Protein backbone atom coordinates (compact mmCIF):
# COMPACT_ATOMS: atom_id res chain seq x y z
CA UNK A 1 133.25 98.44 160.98
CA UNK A 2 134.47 101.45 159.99
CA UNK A 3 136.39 100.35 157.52
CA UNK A 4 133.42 98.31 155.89
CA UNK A 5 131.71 101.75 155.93
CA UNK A 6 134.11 103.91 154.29
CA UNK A 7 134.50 100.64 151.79
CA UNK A 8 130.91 101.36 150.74
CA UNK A 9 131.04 105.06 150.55
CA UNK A 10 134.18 104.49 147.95
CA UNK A 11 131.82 101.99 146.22
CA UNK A 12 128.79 104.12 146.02
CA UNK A 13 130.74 107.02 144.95
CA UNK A 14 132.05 105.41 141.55
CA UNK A 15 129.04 103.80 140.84
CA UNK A 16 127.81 107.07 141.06
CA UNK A 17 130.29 108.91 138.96
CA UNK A 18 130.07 105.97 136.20
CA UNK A 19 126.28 106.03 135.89
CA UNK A 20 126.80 110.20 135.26
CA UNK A 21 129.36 109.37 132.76
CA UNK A 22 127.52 106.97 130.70
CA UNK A 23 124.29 109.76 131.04
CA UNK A 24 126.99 112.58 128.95
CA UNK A 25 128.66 109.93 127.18
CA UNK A 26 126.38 109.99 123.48
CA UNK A 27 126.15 106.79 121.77
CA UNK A 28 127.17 106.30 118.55
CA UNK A 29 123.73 107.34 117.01
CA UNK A 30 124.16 110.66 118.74
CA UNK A 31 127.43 111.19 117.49
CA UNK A 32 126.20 110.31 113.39
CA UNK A 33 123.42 113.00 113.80
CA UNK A 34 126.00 115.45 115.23
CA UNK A 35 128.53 115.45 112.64
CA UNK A 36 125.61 115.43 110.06
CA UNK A 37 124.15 118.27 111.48
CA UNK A 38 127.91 119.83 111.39
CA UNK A 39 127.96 118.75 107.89
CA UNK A 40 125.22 120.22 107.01
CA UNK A 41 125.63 123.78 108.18
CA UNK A 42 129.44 123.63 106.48
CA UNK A 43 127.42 122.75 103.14
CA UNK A 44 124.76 125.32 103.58
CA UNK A 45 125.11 128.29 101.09
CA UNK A 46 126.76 131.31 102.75
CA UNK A 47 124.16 134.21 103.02
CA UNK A 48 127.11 136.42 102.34
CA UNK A 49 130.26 136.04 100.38
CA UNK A 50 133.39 137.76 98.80
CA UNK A 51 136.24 137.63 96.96
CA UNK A 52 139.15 139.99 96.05
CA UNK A 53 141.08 139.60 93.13
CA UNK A 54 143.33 141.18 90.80
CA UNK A 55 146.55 141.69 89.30
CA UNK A 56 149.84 143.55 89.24
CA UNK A 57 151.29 144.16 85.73
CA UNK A 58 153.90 145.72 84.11
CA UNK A 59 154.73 146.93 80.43
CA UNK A 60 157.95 147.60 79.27
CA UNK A 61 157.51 149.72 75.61
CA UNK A 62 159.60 150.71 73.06
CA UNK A 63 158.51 152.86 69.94
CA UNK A 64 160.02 154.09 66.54
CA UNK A 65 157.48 157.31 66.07
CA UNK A 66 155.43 159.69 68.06
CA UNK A 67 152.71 158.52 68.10
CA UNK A 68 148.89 159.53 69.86
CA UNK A 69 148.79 158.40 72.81
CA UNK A 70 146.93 158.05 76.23
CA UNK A 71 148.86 157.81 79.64
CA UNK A 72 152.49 158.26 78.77
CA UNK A 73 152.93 156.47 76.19
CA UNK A 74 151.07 153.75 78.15
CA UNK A 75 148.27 153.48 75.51
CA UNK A 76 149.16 153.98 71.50
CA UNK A 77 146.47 154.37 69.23
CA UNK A 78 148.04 155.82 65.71
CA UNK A 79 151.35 157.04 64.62
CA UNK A 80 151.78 160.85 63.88
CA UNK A 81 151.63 162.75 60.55
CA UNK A 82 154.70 163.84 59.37
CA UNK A 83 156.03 167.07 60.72
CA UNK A 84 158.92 168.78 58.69
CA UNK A 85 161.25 170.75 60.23
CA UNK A 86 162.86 174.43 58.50
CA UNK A 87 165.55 171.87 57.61
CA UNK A 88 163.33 169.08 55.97
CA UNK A 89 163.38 166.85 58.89
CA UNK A 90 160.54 165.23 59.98
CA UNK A 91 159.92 165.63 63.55
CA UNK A 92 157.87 163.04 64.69
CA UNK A 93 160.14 160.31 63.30
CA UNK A 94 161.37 160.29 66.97
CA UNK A 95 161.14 157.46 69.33
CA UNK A 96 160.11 156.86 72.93
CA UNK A 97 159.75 154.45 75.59
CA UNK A 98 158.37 153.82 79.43
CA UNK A 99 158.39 150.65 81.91
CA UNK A 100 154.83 151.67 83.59
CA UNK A 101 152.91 149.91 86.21
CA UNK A 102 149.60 151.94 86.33
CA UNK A 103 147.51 148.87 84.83
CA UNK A 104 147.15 147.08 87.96
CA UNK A 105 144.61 146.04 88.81
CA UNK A 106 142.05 144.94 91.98
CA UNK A 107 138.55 143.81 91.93
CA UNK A 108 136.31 142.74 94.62
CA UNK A 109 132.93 140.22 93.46
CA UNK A 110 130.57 139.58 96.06
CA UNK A 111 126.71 138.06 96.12
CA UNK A 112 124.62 137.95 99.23
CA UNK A 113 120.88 136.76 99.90
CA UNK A 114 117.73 136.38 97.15
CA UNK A 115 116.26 139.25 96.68
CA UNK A 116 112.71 138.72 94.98
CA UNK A 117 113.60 135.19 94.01
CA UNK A 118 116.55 136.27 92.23
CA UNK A 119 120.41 135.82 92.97
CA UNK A 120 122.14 138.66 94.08
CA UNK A 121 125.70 139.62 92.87
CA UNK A 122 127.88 142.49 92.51
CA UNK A 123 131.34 143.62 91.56
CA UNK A 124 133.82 146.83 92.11
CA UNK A 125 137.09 147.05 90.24
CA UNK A 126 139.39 149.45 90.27
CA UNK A 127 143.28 150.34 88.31
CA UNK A 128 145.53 152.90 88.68
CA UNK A 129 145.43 154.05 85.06
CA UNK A 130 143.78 157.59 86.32
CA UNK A 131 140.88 159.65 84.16
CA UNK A 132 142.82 162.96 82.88
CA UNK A 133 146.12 162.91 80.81
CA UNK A 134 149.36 164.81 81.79
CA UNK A 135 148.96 168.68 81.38
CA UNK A 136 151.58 170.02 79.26
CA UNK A 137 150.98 173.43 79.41
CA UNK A 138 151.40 173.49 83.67
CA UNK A 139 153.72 170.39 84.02
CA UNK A 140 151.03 168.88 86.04
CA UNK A 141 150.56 165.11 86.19
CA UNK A 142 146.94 164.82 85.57
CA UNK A 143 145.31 161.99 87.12
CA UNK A 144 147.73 158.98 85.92
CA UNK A 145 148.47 156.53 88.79
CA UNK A 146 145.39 157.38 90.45
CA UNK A 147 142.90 155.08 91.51
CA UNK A 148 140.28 155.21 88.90
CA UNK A 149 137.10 153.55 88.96
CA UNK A 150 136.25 150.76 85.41
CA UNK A 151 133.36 148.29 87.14
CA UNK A 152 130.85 148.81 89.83
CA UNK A 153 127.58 146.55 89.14
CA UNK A 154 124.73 145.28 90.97
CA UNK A 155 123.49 141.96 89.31
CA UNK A 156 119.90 140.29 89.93
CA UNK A 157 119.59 136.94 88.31
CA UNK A 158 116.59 134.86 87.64
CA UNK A 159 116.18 131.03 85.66
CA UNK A 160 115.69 133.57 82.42
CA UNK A 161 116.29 136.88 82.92
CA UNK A 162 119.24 138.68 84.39
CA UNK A 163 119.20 142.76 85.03
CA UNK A 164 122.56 144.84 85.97
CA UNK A 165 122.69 147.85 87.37
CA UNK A 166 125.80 150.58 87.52
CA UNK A 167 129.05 150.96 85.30
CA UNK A 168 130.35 148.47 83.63
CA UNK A 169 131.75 147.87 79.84
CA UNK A 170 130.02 149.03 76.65
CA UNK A 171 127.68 146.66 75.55
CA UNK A 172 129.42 146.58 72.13
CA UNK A 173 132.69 145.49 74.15
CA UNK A 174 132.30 141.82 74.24
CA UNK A 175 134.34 140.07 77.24
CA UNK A 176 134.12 136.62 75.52
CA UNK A 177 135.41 137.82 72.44
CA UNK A 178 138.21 140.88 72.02
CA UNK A 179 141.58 140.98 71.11
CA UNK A 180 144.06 138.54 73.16
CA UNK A 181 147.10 141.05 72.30
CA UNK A 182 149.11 141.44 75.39
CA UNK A 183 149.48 145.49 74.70
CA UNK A 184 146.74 147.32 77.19
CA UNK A 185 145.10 149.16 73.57
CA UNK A 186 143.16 145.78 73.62
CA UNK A 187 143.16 146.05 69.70
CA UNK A 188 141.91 149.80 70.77
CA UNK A 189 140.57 151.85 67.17
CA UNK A 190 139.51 148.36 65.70
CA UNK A 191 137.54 146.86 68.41
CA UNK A 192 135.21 149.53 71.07
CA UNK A 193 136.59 150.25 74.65
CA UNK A 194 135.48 151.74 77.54
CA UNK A 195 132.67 151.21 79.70
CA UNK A 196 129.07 153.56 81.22
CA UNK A 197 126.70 154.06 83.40
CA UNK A 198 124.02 151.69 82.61
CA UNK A 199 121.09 149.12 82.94
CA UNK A 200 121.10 145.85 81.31
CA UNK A 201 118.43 143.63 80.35
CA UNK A 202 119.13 140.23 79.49
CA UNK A 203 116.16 137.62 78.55
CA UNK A 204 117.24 134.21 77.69
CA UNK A 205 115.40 132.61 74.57
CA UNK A 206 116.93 129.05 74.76
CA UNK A 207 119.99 127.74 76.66
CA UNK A 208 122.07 128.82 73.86
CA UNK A 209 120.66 132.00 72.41
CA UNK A 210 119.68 135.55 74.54
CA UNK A 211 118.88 138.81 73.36
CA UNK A 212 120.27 141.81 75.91
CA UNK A 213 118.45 145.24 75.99
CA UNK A 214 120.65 148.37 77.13
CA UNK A 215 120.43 152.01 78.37
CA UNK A 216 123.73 153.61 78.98
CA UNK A 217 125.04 157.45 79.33
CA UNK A 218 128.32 157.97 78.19
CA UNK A 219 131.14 158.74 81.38
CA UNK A 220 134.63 158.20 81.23
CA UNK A 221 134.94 157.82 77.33
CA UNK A 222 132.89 160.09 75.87
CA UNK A 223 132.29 162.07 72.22
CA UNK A 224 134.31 164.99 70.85
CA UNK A 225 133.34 168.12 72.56
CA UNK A 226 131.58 170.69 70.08
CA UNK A 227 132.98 174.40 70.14
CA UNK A 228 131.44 175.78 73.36
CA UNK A 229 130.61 172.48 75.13
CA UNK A 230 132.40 170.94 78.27
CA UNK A 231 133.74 167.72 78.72
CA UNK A 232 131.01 165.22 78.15
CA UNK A 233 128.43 167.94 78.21
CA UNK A 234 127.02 166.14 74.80
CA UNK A 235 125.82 163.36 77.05
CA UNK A 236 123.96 164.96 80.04
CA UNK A 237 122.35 167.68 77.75
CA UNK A 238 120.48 165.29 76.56
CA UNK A 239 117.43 163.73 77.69
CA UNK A 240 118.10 159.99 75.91
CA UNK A 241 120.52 157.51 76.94
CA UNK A 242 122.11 155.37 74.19
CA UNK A 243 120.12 152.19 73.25
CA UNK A 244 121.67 149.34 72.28
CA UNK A 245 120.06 145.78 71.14
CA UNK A 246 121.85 142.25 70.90
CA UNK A 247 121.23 139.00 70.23
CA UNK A 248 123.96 136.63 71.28
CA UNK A 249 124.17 132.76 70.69
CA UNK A 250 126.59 130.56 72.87
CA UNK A 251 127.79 127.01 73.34
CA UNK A 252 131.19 125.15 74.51
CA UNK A 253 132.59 126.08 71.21
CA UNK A 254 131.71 128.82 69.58
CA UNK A 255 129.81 132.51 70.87
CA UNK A 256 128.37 134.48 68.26
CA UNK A 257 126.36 137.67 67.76
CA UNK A 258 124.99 141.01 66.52
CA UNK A 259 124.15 144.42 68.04
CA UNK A 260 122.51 147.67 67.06
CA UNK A 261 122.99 151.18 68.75
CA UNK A 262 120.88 154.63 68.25
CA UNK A 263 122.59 157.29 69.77
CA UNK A 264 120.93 161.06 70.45
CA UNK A 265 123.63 163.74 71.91
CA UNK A 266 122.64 167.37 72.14
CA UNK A 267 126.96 168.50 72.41
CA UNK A 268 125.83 172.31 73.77
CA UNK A 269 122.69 174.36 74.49
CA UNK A 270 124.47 177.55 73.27
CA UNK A 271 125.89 178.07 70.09
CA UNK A 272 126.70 181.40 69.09
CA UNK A 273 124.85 183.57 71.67
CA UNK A 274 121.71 181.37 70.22
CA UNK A 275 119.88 178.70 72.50
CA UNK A 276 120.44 175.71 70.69
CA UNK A 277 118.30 172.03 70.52
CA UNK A 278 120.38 170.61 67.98
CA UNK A 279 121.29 166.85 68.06
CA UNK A 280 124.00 164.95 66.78
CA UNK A 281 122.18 161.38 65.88
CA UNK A 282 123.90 158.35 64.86
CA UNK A 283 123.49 154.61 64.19
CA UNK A 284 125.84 151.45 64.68
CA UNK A 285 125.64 148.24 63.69
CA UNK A 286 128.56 145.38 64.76
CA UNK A 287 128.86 141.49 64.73
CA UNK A 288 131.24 138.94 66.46
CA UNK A 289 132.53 135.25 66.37
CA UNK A 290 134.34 133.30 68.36
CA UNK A 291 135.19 129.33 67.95
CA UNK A 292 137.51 127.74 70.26
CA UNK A 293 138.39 124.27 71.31
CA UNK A 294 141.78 122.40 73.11
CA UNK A 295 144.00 123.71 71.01
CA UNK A 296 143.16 127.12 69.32
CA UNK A 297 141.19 130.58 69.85
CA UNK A 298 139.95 132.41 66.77
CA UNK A 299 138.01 135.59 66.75
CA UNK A 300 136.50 138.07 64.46
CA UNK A 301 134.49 141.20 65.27
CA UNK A 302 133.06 143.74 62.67
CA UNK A 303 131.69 147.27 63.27
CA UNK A 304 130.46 150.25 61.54
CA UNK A 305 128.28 153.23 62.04
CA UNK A 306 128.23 157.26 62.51
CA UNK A 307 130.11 159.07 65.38
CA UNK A 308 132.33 155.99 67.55
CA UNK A 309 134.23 158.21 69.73
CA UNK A 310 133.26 157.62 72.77
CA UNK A 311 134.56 153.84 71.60
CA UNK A 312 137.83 154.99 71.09
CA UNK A 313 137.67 154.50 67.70
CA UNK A 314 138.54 157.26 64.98
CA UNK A 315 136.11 159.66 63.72
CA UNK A 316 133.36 161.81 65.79
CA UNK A 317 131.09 164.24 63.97
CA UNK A 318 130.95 167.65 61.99
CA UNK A 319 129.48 171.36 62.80
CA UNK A 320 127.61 172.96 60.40
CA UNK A 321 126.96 176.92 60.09
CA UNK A 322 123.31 178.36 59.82
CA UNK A 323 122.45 181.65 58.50
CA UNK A 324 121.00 183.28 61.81
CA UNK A 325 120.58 179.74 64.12
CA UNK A 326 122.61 177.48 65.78
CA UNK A 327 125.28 175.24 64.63
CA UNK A 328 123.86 172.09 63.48
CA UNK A 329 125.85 168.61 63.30
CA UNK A 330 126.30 165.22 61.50
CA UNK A 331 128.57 162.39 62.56
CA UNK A 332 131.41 160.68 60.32
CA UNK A 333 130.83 157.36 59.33
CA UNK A 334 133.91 154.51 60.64
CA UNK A 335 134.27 151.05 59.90
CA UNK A 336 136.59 148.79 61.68
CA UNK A 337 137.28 144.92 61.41
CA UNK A 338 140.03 142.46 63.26
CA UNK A 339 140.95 138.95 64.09
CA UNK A 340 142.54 137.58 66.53
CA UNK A 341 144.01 133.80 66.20
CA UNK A 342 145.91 132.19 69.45
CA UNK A 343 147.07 128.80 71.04
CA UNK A 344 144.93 127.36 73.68
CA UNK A 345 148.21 125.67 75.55
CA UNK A 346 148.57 126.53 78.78
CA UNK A 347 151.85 126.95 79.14
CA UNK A 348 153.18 128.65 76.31
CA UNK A 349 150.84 130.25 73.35
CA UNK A 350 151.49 132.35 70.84
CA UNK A 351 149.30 134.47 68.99
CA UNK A 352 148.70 136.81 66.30
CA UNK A 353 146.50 139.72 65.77
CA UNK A 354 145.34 141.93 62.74
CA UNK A 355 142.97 145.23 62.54
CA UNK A 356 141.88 147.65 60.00
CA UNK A 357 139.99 150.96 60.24
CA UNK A 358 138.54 153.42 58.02
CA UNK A 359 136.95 156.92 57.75
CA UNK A 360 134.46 157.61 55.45
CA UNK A 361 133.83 161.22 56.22
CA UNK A 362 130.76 163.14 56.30
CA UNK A 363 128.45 165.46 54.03
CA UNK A 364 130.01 168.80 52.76
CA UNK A 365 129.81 171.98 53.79
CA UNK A 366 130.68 171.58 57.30
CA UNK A 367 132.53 174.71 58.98
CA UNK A 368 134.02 172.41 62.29
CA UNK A 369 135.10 168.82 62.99
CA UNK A 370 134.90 167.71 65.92
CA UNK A 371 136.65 163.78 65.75
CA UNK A 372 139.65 161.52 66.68
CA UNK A 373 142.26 161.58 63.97
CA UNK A 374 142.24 164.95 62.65
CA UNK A 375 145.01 167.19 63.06
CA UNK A 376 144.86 170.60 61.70
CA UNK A 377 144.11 170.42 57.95
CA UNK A 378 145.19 166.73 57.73
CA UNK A 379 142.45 163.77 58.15
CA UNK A 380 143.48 159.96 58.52
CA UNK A 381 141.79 157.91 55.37
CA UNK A 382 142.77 154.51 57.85
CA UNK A 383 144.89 152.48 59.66
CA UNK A 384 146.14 148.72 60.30
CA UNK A 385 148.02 147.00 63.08
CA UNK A 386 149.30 143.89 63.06
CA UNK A 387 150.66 142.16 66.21
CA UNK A 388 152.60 138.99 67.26
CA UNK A 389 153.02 137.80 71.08
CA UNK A 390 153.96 134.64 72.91
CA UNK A 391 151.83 134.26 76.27
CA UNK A 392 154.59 132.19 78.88
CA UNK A 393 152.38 131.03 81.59
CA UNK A 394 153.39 129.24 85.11
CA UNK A 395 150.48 129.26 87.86
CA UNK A 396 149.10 133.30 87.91
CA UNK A 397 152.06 134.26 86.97
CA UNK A 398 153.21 135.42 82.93
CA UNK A 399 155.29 137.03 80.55
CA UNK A 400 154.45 137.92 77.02
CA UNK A 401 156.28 139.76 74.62
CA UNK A 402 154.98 141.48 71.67
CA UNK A 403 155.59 142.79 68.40
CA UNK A 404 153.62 145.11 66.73
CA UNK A 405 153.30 147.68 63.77
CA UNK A 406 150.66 150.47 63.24
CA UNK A 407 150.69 152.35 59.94
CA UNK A 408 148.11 154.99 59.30
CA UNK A 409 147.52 157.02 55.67
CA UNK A 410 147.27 160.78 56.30
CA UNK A 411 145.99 163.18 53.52
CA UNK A 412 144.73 166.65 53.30
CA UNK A 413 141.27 167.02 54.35
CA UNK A 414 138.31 167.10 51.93
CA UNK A 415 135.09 169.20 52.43
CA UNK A 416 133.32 165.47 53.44
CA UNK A 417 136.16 165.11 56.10
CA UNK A 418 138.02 162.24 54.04
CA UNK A 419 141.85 162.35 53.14
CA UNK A 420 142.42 163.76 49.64
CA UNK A 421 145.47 164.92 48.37
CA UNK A 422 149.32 164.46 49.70
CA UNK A 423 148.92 161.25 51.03
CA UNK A 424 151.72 160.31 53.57
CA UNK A 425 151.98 156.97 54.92
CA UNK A 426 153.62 156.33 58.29
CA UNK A 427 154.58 153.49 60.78
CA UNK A 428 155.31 152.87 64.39
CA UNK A 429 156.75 150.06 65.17
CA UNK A 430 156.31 148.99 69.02
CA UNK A 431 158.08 146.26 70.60
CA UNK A 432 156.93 145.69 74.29
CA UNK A 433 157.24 143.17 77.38
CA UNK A 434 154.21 142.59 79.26
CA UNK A 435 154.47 140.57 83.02
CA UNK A 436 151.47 140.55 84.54
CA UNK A 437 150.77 138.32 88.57
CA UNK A 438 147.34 137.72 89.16
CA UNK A 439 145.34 136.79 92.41
């Protein structure tokens, strides 16, 4: 009997324990709408998202002539006007040379939730180029291989319209289209550079075509500073920003456009004892092209206008003296043109590059110049470079050496600020490495 009972107990016990495990068992239909649900939530857009990215790179560069230059020797722009010696010699036909590393580079883009039915995105990139050069007269270093700041944008983004706030490249500086040379001048004095504080309007007209409205205040790169001002004093004296117009058209094979700048910089608000309200005004006018396809990558880009440099482009503007008033000013006219024509293999590329620059001066009679390629009583009339590099390309990581030759025509300056008499020509010839790992 009392094994009959315990029998039963044993019995009743796994009946028990199976009828529980078939109730938490799910059935197959349970299981489909779980992994669904799990599905779902993997696929759902992320409220918040980032992602770093950047690059380390390194140029090795080799020169024939002194030449101007930004970050030692990092950056050339135009080789120097011949400088004789007691002897005859010329002085700046002198090379150098420097394996830098300061151009890396590290970027973080990041987007997060709608805000008034727009998308949300943003972007902070830094390098390590620094914002002030070496200081020759106190052996100081400046600010090269500091952390300096280039992009730092807040992005809303409806169907049509897009507006960006914060720094971020000159609107004249067109990231589909500039020079693919593997130097870091980035066909620098023939194509604008640099980037400002800014808001950014863009308004879509069709799927292909857009026209972008801009507001910027010069930082970083900035205009000549004016006997008495301080360093980019020009800009906050006065009240407008720099507007800027463009009308861009886009498809898978070609991007094209055209842009117009007004630009209204008051340089000091003293000049000689005097309270002064005088303006240095300029226009600027540019157009682009770019057609690519499988196999090939050609670009063209045209500019011209008054006072480009706070581009970094040669040129700036001209003081004038008034009996009893202020010094008054007019910019220097510059035109620049290049193309750019590379392989679209991925693996190895070459590519070739060609630029050309002019100054035009300004009206006579001025008493100071205030502009990039002057150099005591000497004035460039212009310059050309013209580059060839082979892009070697495995995964994110490349090498890409380069050839390239800068020759600029100095002359005596004129009372409009062109080159007159005693022309000199001069070269630089710069032969450079560039390897460069991206993430």
């Amino acid at each position: 009997m009392k094994k009959l009972s315990f029998s039963l107990g044993i019995l009743s016990s796994l009946f028990f324990n199976i009828y529980i495990t078939a109730q938490e068992t799910p059935s197959n239909a349970d299981l489909l709408k779980r992994i669904e649900a799990l599905e779902a939530e993997k696929n759902k857009p992320k409220e918040w998202d980032a992602s770093l990215y950047g690059w380390v790179r390194a140029e090795y560069n080799f020169d024939s002539r002194q030449s101007a230059y930004s970050r030692e020797y990092q950056l050339n722009l135009y080789p120097l006007d011949e400088k004789l010696d007691a002897a005859g010699k010329d002085i700046n036909d002198a090379g150098a040379s420097n394996f830098l590393a300061i151009t890396s580079r590290v970027g973080i883009k990041f987007k997060g939730p709608d805000v008034w039915g727009a998308k949300a995105s943003g972007n902070i990139e830094a390098d390590f180029f620094g914002n002030t050069e070496v200081n020759k007269t106190s052996a100081g270093s400046g600010s090269t291989g500091l952390l300096r700041l280039r992009h730092a944008t807040a992005t809303l983004t409806w169907p049509t319209t897009a507006v960006t706030f914060g720094q971020t490249w000159y609107p004249s500086f067109i990231p589909d289209v500039f020079p693919g040379v593997a130097n870091f001048n980035t066909g620098i004095l023939f194509n604008p550079f640099g980037w400002a504080g800014q808001i950014k309007v863009t308004q879509k007209i069709t799927p292909e075509l857009s026209f972008s409205a801009v507001a910027y205040k010069d930082r970083e790169f900035q205009t000549a500073n004016a006997t008495g001002a301080s360093p980019n004093s020009a800009t906050f004296n006065s009240y407008l920003p720099t507007f800027h117009g463009q009308l861009q058209y886009r498809n898978k094979f070609i991007t094209a456009g055209a842009g117009a700048e007004y630009q209204s910089l008051k340089p000091v608000i003293e000049s000689g004892g005097l309270s002064s309200d005088e303006k240095v005004n300029s226009e600027m006018f540019f157009g682009y092209f770019k057609y690519s396809n499988e196999k090939i990558i050609t670009k063209l880009y045209g500019i011209t206008g008054g006072n480009l440099h706070h581009l970094v482009m040669i040129g700036g503007f001209a003081g004038y003296e008034n009996p009893n008033g202020p010094e008054s000013y007019k910019p220097t006219k510059t035109s620049a043109f290049w193309v750019d024509i590379a392989s679209a293999n991925p693996k190895i590329a070459p590519g070739a590059f060609f630029g050309y620059t002019k100054n035009s001066g300004t009206d006579a009679g001025f008493k100071n110049l205030y502009a990039r390629g002057v150099s005591g009583t000497r004035i460039l009339d212009d310059v050309w470079r013209a580059s060839a590099r082979v892009d070697f390309k495995q995964n994110k990581f490349s090498i890409s050496p380069e050839i390239e030759y800068t020759a600029a025509k100095w002359g005596d300056l004129t009372p409009e600020a062109t080159a007159g008499p005693n022309i000199k020509d001069v070269g630089n010839f710069r032969g450079m490495v560039r390897v460069m790992y991206s993430f």
